[in-house]
Each structure stands twice: as C-alpha cells, then as structure tokens.
CSV table of C-alpha atoms in Angstrom, one decimal:
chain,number,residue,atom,x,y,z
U,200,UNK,CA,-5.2,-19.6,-17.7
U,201,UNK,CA,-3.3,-21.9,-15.1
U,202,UNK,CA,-1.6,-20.5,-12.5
U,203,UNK,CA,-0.2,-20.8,-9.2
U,204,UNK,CA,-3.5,-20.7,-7.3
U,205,UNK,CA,-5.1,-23.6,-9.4
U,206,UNK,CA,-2.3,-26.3,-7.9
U,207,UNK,CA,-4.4,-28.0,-5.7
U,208,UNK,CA,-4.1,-28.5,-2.1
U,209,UNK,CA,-1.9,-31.5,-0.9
U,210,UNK,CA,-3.4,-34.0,1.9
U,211,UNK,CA,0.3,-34.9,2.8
U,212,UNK,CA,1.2,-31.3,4.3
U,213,UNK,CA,-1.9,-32.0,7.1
U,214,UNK,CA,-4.6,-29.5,5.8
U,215,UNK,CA,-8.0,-29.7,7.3
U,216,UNK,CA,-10.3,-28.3,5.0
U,217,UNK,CA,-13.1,-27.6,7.7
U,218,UNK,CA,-16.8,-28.6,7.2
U,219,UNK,CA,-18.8,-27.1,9.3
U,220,UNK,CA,-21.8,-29.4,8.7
U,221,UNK,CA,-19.2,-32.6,9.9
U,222,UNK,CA,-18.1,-33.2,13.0
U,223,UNK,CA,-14.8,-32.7,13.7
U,224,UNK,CA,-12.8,-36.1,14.6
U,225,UNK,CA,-11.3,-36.6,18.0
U,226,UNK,CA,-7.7,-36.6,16.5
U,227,UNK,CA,-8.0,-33.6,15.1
U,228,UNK,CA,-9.3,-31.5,18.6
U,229,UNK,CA,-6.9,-30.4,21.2
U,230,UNK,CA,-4.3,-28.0,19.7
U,231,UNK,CA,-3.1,-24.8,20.6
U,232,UNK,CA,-4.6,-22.3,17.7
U,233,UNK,CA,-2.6,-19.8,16.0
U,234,UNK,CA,-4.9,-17.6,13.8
U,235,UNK,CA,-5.0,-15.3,11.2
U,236,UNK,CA,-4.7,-15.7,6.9
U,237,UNK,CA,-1.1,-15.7,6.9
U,238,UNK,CA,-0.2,-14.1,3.6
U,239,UNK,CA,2.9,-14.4,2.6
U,240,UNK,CA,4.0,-16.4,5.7
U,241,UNK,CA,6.8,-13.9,6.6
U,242,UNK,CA,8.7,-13.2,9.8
U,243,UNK,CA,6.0,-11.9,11.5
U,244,UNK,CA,4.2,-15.1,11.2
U,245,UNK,CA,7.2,-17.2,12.1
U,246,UNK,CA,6.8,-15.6,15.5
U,247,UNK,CA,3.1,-16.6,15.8
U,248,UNK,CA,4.7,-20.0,14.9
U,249,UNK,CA,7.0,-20.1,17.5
U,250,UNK,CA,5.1,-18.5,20.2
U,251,UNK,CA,2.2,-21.3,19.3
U,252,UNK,CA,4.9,-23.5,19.7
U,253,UNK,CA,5.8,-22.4,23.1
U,254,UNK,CA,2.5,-22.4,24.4
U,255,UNK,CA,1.9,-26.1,23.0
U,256,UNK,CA,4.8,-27.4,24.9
U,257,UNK,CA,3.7,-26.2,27.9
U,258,UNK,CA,0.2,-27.7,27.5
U,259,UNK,CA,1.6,-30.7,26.2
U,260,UNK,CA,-0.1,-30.8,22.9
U,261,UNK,CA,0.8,-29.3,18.8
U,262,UNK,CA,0.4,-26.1,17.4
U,263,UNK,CA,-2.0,-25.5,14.7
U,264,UNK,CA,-2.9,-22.9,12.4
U,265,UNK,CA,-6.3,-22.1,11.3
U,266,UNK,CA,-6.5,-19.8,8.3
U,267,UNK,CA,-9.3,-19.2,5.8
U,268,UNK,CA,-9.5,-19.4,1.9
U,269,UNK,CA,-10.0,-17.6,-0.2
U,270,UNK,CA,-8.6,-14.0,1.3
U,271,UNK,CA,-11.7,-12.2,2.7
U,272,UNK,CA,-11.1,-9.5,0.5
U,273,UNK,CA,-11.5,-11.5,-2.4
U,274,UNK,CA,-15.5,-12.4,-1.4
U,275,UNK,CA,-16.2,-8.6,-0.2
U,276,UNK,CA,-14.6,-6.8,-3.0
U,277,UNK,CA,-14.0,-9.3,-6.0
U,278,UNK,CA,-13.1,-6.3,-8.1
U,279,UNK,CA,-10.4,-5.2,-6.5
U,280,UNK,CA,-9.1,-8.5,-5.6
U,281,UNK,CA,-5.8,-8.7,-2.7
U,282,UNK,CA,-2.2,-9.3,-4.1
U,283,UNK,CA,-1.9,-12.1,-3.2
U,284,UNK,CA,1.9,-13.4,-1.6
U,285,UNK,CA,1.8,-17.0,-2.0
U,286,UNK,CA,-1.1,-19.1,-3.1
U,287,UNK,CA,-2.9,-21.2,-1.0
U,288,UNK,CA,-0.5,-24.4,-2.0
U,289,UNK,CA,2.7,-22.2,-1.2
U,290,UNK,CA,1.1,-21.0,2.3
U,291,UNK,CA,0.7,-24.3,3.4
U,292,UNK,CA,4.0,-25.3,2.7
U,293,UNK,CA,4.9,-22.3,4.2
U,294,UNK,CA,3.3,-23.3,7.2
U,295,UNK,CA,4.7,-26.6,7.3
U,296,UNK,CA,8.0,-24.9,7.6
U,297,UNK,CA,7.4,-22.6,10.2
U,298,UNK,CA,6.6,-25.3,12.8
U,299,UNK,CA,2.9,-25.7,12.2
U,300,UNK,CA,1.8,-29.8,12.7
U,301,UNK,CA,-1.7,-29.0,10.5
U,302,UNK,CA,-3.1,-26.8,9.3
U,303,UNK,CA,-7.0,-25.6,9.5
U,304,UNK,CA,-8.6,-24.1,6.3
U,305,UNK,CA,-12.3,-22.9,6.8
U,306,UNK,CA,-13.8,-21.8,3.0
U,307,UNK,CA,-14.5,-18.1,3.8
U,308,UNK,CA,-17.9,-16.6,2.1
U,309,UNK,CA,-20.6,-14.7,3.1
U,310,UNK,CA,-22.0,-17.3,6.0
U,311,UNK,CA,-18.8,-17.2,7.6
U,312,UNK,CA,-18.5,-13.7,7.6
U,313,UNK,CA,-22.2,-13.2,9.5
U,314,UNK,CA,-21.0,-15.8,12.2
U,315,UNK,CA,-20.7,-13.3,15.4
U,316,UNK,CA,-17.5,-13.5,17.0
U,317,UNK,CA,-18.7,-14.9,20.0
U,318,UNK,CA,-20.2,-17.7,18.1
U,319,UNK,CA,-17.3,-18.2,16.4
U,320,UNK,CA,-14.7,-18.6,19.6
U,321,UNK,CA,-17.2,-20.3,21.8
U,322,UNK,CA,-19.0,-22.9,19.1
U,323,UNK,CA,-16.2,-23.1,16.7
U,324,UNK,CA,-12.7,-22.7,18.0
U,325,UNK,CA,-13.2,-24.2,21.3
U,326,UNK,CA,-16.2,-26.1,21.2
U,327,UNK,CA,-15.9,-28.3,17.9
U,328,UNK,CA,-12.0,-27.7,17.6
U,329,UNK,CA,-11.3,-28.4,21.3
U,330,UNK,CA,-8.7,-25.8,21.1
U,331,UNK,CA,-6.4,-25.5,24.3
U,332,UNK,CA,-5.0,-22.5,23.8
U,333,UNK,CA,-5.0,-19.1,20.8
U,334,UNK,CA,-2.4,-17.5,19.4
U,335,UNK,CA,-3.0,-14.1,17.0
U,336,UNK,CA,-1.9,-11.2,15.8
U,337,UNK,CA,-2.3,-7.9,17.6
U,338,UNK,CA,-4.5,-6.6,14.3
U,339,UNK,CA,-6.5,-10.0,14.3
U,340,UNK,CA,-10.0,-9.2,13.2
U,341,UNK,CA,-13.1,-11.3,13.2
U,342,UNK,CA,-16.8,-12.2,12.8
U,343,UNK,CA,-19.6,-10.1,12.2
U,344,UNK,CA,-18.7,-6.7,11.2
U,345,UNK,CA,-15.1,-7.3,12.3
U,346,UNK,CA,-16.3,-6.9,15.8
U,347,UNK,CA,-13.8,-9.9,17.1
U,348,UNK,CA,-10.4,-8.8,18.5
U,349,UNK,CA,-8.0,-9.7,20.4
U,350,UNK,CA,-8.8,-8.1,23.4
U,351,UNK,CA,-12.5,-9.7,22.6
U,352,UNK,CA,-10.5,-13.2,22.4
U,353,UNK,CA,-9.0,-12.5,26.1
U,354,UNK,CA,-11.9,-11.9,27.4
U,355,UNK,CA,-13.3,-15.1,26.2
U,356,UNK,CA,-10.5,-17.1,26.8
U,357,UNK,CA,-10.6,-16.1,30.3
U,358,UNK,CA,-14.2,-17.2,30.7
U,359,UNK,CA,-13.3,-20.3,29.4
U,360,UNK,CA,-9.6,-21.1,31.1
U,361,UNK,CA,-8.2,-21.2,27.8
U,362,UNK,CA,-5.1,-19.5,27.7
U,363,UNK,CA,-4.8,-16.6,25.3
U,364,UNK,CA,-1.5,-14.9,23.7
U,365,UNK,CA,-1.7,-11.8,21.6
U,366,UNK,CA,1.6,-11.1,19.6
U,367,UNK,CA,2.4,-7.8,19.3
U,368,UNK,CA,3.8,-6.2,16.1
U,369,UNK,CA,7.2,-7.6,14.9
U,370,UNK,CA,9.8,-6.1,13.8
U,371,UNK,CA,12.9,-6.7,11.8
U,372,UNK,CA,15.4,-4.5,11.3
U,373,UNK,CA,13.5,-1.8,13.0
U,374,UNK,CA,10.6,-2.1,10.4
U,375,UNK,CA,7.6,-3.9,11.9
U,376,UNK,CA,7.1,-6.8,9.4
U,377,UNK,CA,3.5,-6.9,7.6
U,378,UNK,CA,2.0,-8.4,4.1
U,379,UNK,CA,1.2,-4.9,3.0
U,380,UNK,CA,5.0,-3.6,3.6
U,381,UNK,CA,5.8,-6.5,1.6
U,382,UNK,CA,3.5,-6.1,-1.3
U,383,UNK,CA,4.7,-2.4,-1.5
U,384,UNK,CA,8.6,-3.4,-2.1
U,385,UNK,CA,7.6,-6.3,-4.9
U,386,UNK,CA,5.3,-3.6,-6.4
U,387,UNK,CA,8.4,-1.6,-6.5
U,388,UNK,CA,10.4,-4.2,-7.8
U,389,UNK,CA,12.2,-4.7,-4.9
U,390,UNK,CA,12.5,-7.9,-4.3
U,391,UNK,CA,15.7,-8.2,-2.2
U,392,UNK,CA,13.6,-5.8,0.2
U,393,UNK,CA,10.8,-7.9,0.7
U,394,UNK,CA,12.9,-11.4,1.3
U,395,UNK,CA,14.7,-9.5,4.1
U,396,UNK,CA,11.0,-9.3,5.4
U,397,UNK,CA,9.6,-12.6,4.2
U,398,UNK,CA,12.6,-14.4,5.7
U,399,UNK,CA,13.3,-16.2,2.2
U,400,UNK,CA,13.0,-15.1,-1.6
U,401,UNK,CA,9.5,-14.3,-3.3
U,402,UNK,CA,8.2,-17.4,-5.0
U,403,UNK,CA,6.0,-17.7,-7.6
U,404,UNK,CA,4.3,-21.3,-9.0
U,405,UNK,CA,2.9,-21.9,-12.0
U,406,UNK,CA,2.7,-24.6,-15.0
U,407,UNK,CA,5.1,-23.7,-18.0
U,408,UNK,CA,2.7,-22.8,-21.4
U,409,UNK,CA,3.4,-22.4,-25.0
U,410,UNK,CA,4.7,-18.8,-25.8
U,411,UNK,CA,5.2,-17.0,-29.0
U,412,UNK,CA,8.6,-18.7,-29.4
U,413,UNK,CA,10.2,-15.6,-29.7
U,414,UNK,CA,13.3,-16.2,-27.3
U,415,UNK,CA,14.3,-19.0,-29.3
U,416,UNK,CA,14.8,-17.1,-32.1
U,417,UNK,CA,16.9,-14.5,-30.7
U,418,UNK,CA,19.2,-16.5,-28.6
U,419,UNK,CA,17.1,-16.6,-25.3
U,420,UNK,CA,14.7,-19.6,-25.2
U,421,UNK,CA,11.9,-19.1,-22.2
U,422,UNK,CA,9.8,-21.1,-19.9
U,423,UNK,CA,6.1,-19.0,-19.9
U,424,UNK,CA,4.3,-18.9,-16.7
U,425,UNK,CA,1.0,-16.8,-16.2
U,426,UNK,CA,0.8,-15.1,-13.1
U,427,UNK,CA,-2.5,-14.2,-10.8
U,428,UNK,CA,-4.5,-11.8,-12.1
U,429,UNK,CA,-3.9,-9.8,-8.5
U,430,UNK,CA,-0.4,-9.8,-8.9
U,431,UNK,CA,1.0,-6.6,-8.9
U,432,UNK,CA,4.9,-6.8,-8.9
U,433,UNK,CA,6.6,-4.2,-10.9
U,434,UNK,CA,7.4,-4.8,-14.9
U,435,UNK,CA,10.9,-5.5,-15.6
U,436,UNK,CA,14.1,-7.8,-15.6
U,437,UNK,CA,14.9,-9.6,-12.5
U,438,UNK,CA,17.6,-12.5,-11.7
U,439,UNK,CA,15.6,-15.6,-10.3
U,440,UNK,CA,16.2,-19.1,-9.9
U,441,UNK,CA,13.7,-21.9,-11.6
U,442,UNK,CA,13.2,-25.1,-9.1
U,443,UNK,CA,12.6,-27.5,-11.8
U,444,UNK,CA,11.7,-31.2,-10.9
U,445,UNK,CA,13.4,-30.5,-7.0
U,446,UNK,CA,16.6,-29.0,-8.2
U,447,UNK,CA,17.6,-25.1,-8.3
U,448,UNK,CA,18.4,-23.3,-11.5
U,449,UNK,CA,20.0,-20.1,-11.9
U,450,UNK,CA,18.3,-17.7,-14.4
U,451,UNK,CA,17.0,-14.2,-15.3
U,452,UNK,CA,13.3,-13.7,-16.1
U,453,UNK,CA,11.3,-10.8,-17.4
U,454,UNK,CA,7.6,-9.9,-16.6
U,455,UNK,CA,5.7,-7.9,-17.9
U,456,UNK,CA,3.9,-7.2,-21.6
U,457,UNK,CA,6.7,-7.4,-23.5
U,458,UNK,CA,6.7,-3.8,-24.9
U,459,UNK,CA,8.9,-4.1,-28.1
U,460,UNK,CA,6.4,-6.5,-29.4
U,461,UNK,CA,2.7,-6.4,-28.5
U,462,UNK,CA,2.3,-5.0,-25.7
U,463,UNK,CA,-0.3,-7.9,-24.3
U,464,UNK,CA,-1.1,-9.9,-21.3
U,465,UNK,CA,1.3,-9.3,-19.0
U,466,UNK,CA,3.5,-12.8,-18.5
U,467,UNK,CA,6.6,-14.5,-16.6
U,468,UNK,CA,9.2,-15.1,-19.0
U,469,UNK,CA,12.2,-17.2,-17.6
U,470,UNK,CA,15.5,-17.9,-19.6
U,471,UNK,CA,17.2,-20.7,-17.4
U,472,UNK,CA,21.0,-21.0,-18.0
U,473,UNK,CA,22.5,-23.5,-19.1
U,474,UNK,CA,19.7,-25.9,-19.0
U,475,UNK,CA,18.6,-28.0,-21.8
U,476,UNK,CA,15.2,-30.3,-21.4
U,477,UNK,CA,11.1,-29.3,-22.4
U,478,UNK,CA,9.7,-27.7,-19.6
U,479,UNK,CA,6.2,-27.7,-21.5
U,480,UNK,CA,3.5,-28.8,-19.0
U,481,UNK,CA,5.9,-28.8,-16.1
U,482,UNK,CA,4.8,-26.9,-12.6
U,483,UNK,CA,7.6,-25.4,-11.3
U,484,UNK,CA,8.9,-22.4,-8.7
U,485,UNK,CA,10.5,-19.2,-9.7
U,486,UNK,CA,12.1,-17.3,-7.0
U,487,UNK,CA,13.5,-13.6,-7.2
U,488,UNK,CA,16.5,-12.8,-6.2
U,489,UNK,CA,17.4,-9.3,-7.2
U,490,UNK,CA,16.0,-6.7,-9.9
U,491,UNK,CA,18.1,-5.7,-13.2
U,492,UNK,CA,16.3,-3.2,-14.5
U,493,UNK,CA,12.4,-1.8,-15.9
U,494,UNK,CA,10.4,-3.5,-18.7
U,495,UNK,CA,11.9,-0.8,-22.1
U,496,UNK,CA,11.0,-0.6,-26.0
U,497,UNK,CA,13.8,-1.2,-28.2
U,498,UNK,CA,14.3,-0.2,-31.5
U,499,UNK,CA,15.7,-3.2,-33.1
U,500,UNK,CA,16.4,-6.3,-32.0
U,501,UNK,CA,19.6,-6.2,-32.2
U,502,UNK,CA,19.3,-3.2,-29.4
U,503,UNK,CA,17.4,-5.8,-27.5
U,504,UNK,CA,19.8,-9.6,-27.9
U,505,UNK,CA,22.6,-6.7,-26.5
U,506,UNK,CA,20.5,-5.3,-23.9
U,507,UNK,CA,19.7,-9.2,-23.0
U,508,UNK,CA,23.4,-10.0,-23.5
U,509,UNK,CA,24.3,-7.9,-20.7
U,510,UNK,CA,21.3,-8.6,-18.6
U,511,UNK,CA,21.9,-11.9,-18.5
U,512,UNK,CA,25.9,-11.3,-17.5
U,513,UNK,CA,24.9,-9.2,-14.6
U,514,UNK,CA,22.4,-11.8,-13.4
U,515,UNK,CA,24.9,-14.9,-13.2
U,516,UNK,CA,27.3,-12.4,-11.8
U,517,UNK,CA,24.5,-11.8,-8.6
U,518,UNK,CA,23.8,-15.3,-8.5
U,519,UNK,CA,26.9,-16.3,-8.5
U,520,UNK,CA,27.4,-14.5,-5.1
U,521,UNK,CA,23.9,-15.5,-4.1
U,522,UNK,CA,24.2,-18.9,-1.2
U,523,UNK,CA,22.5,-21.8,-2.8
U,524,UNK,CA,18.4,-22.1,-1.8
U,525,UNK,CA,17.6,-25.1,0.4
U,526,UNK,CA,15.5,-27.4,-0.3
C-alpha cells in the first residue's frame, strides 16, 4: 500500500545519502555536526538547530545534521516497529526548516550498528566528514552496544580540538520536549497537545487511493490515504487541513476502521470542504488540528449523515478560529 514513507527522498533539500565505500567530496567536509534521528523534528530539535548554528558561526562554517534511516528500532526489532513522527521525506524538510544547510543520511543496519563508537567519531565523523564541531542530545547513544555517549563524544572531541556541545533536555511549558511525549498525546488523540510540543501541527503524507465510495453516497465524498503500518494515533474524528497541490484546505477527516461498516484496515478518510477537483493519484499533506470525538457504530445511517452533519459544523467552526498554516 503507498504511503508516506514510500515518497522518495528529494536531492533539492541537500541530503547526503552517505556511502561509506565512497569518499566523501571535499565540499561536503567541514561542517559543524548536529546528531541524532530527529523524529518528529520538534522543539527540542530546533534547539540542536540553533545551537549547531551558533557554534557554525563562530567557526565560520554551516550546520549539518547527520541522522540515520531507517529508525534503529526498525532493524533490531522489526516486529514491533517505532511510531514513526514524520517520514523520512517530512524529516528532511523538517530539517531544512530548522536551519540545517544538508543534511547527512547513513542507511542504518546491522554493520553500522557493530561500528565501535570510537571508530565511528574518529574514522567517520571527523575523519571522512571533516567535521569541525558536534552537537547532540544529552540521551545521544551510539555504536556498538550503545556504548557511545555524550560524555564519550567530549572526551573525544577534546583529544581531537574539536569542539563539543551537549544540549541538555528542553523544555516547553515546563514539560521537557521528547518524540515519545509526543507519540503518547497523538496515541491519545491529542493532537493540539503534541503541536504545542512539535512546534507546528502533526502531518501526515500520503497518495490519495480509490475507496469504497461510500462518502459519496451519503453526502461526504473522501480523499483515502493509508497510513504506516507503525502508526498508532488514536481512532476517531479530527479537524485537519488537506495541502493539496501547495494550497491549504480546511476539512475534517476520520481514521480508523470504519466501524459501522466493516470494520477493516484501518484508513485516513478526509472530507475537504468546499473543494471540488479528483484528488485520485495526488500526494498530498493532512495536518491535524484538533480532535472531535472517538471512532462509534451507528445504527443507521441516518444516525451517522447527522452525527457527520454536526461533526463537520464543529470542525469549520475550530478552523475557522485556527491562523492560516504557512507555507
């Protein structure tokens, strides 16, 4: 099934998919490091940005971030794969926006993993990346057996004049701002919660498929997106907005299995208002604004058009109050 994670990565947004059997050009060497996966690219990782930023300046170069793909989790325990926050498109873009000048993605497997973390900061970062500086998280783990830390970075970077910065935890609104606290409130539905931590609205992107054509029927035609299999956000009604071809659509959007009818895969169903046009084939971004209510079972569906009726009332009303999203 398409979804978000098969849109492939873009050369324009300065992604370095690493080879570590290549040489790395001259052009590329030289940048101040930030590392870590940066899921989700929330707050907390806007600070990595902007102290990477900081330090570049002062050394007179760019900030970088080097990340790995897939999510480690995903290669160690494949059957209970990561919820995943954006895919690896929407984290580079993600990046982009933060501050980052390019971006450096090393394919993460088994052989990557067994690198010791020496090896790893002495050939890798600073020998074939040239880096002039690193920048991580104060839980930043690495190498063999996870025996890389930050405090094993210092140490390193002292050895090697390289200047070292380890951000401690950061918080926002007197919550320290993390990927799992984030996953937690869209497992809960709570999406407003986990924009006030991501710094911007959940997004999710995906190509629009053929449904059942059920919301044409009663009243409510849909654009059908399947989501990751990891993705975990609670079943229900939620008021989003569809970017569809650059431009920002207001709309309200159920996921879920779609109870009062077959109870199957669980998919992204999004009725955008007063929009007219095939979306069939399209890639587009939903983002959530608020949460309406849980996925329910109606008895007719003439329980449900009403229930969708006022569901759709109470969403235009939130967006309606809701700032327009730039870009």
């Amino acid at each position: 099934m398409p979804s978000q994670a098969d849109e492939p990565l873009r050369p324009e947004l300065a992604a370095v998919v690493l080879d570590l059997d290549k040489p790395i050009p001259d052009a590329l060497r030289g940048a101040v490091l930030a590392l870590g996966n940066f899921d989700g690219v929330h707050r907390g990782h806007a600070e990595l940005a902007r102290v990477a930023g900081a330090m570049a300046r002062d050394l007179g170069t760019r900030p970088a971030a080097f990340t790995f793909e897939p999510h480690p989790r995903s290669v160690f325990r494949p059957e209970e794969p990561v919820f995943r926050l954006t895919s690896p498109q929407l984290k580079l873009e993600g990046l982009a926006e933060a501050g980052f000048a390019q971006v450096f993605v090393l394919p993460f497997g088994r052989d990557i993993a067994a690198i010791p973390a020496e090896r790893f900061v002495d050939d890798l970062l600073i020998g074939r990346l040239g880096a002039v500086g690193l920048v991580c998280g104060y839980d930043f783990h690495f190498g063999k057996g996870r025996t890389g830390s930050p405090e094993m970075l210092q140490a390193h970077g002292l050895a090697a004049r390289v200047p070292i910065t380890v951000v401690p935890p950061f918080s926002w609104r007197g919550e320290a701002v993390s990927s799992t606290l984030i996953r937690t409130a869209l497992e809960e539905g709570d999406v407003a919660r986990a924009a006030v931590f991501l710094g911007r609205p959940w997004v999710v992107r995906g190509l629009v498929t053929h449904g059942d054509k059920r919301g044409r029927d009663l009243g409510y035609p849909t654009a059908n997106m399947n989501l990751p299999r990891d993705c975990r956000l609670r079943y229900g009604i939620y008021a989003v907005r569809m970017k569809i071809d650059g431009v920002w659509h207001d709309g309200v959007a159920s996921f879920g299995s779609r109870p009062t009818f077959d109870d199957g895969a669980p998919r992204l169903e999004t009725f955008v208002f007063d929009f007219s046009g095939d979306l069939y084939g399209k890639r587009v971004d939903v983002a959530f604004v608020d949460w309406l209510r849980g996925e329910a079972k109606f008895d007719s569906l003439e329980a449900l058009i009403a229930q969708m009726d006022a569901d759709t009332a109470r969403a235009r009303d939130i967006l309606a109050k809701t700032p327009p999203f730039l870009p």
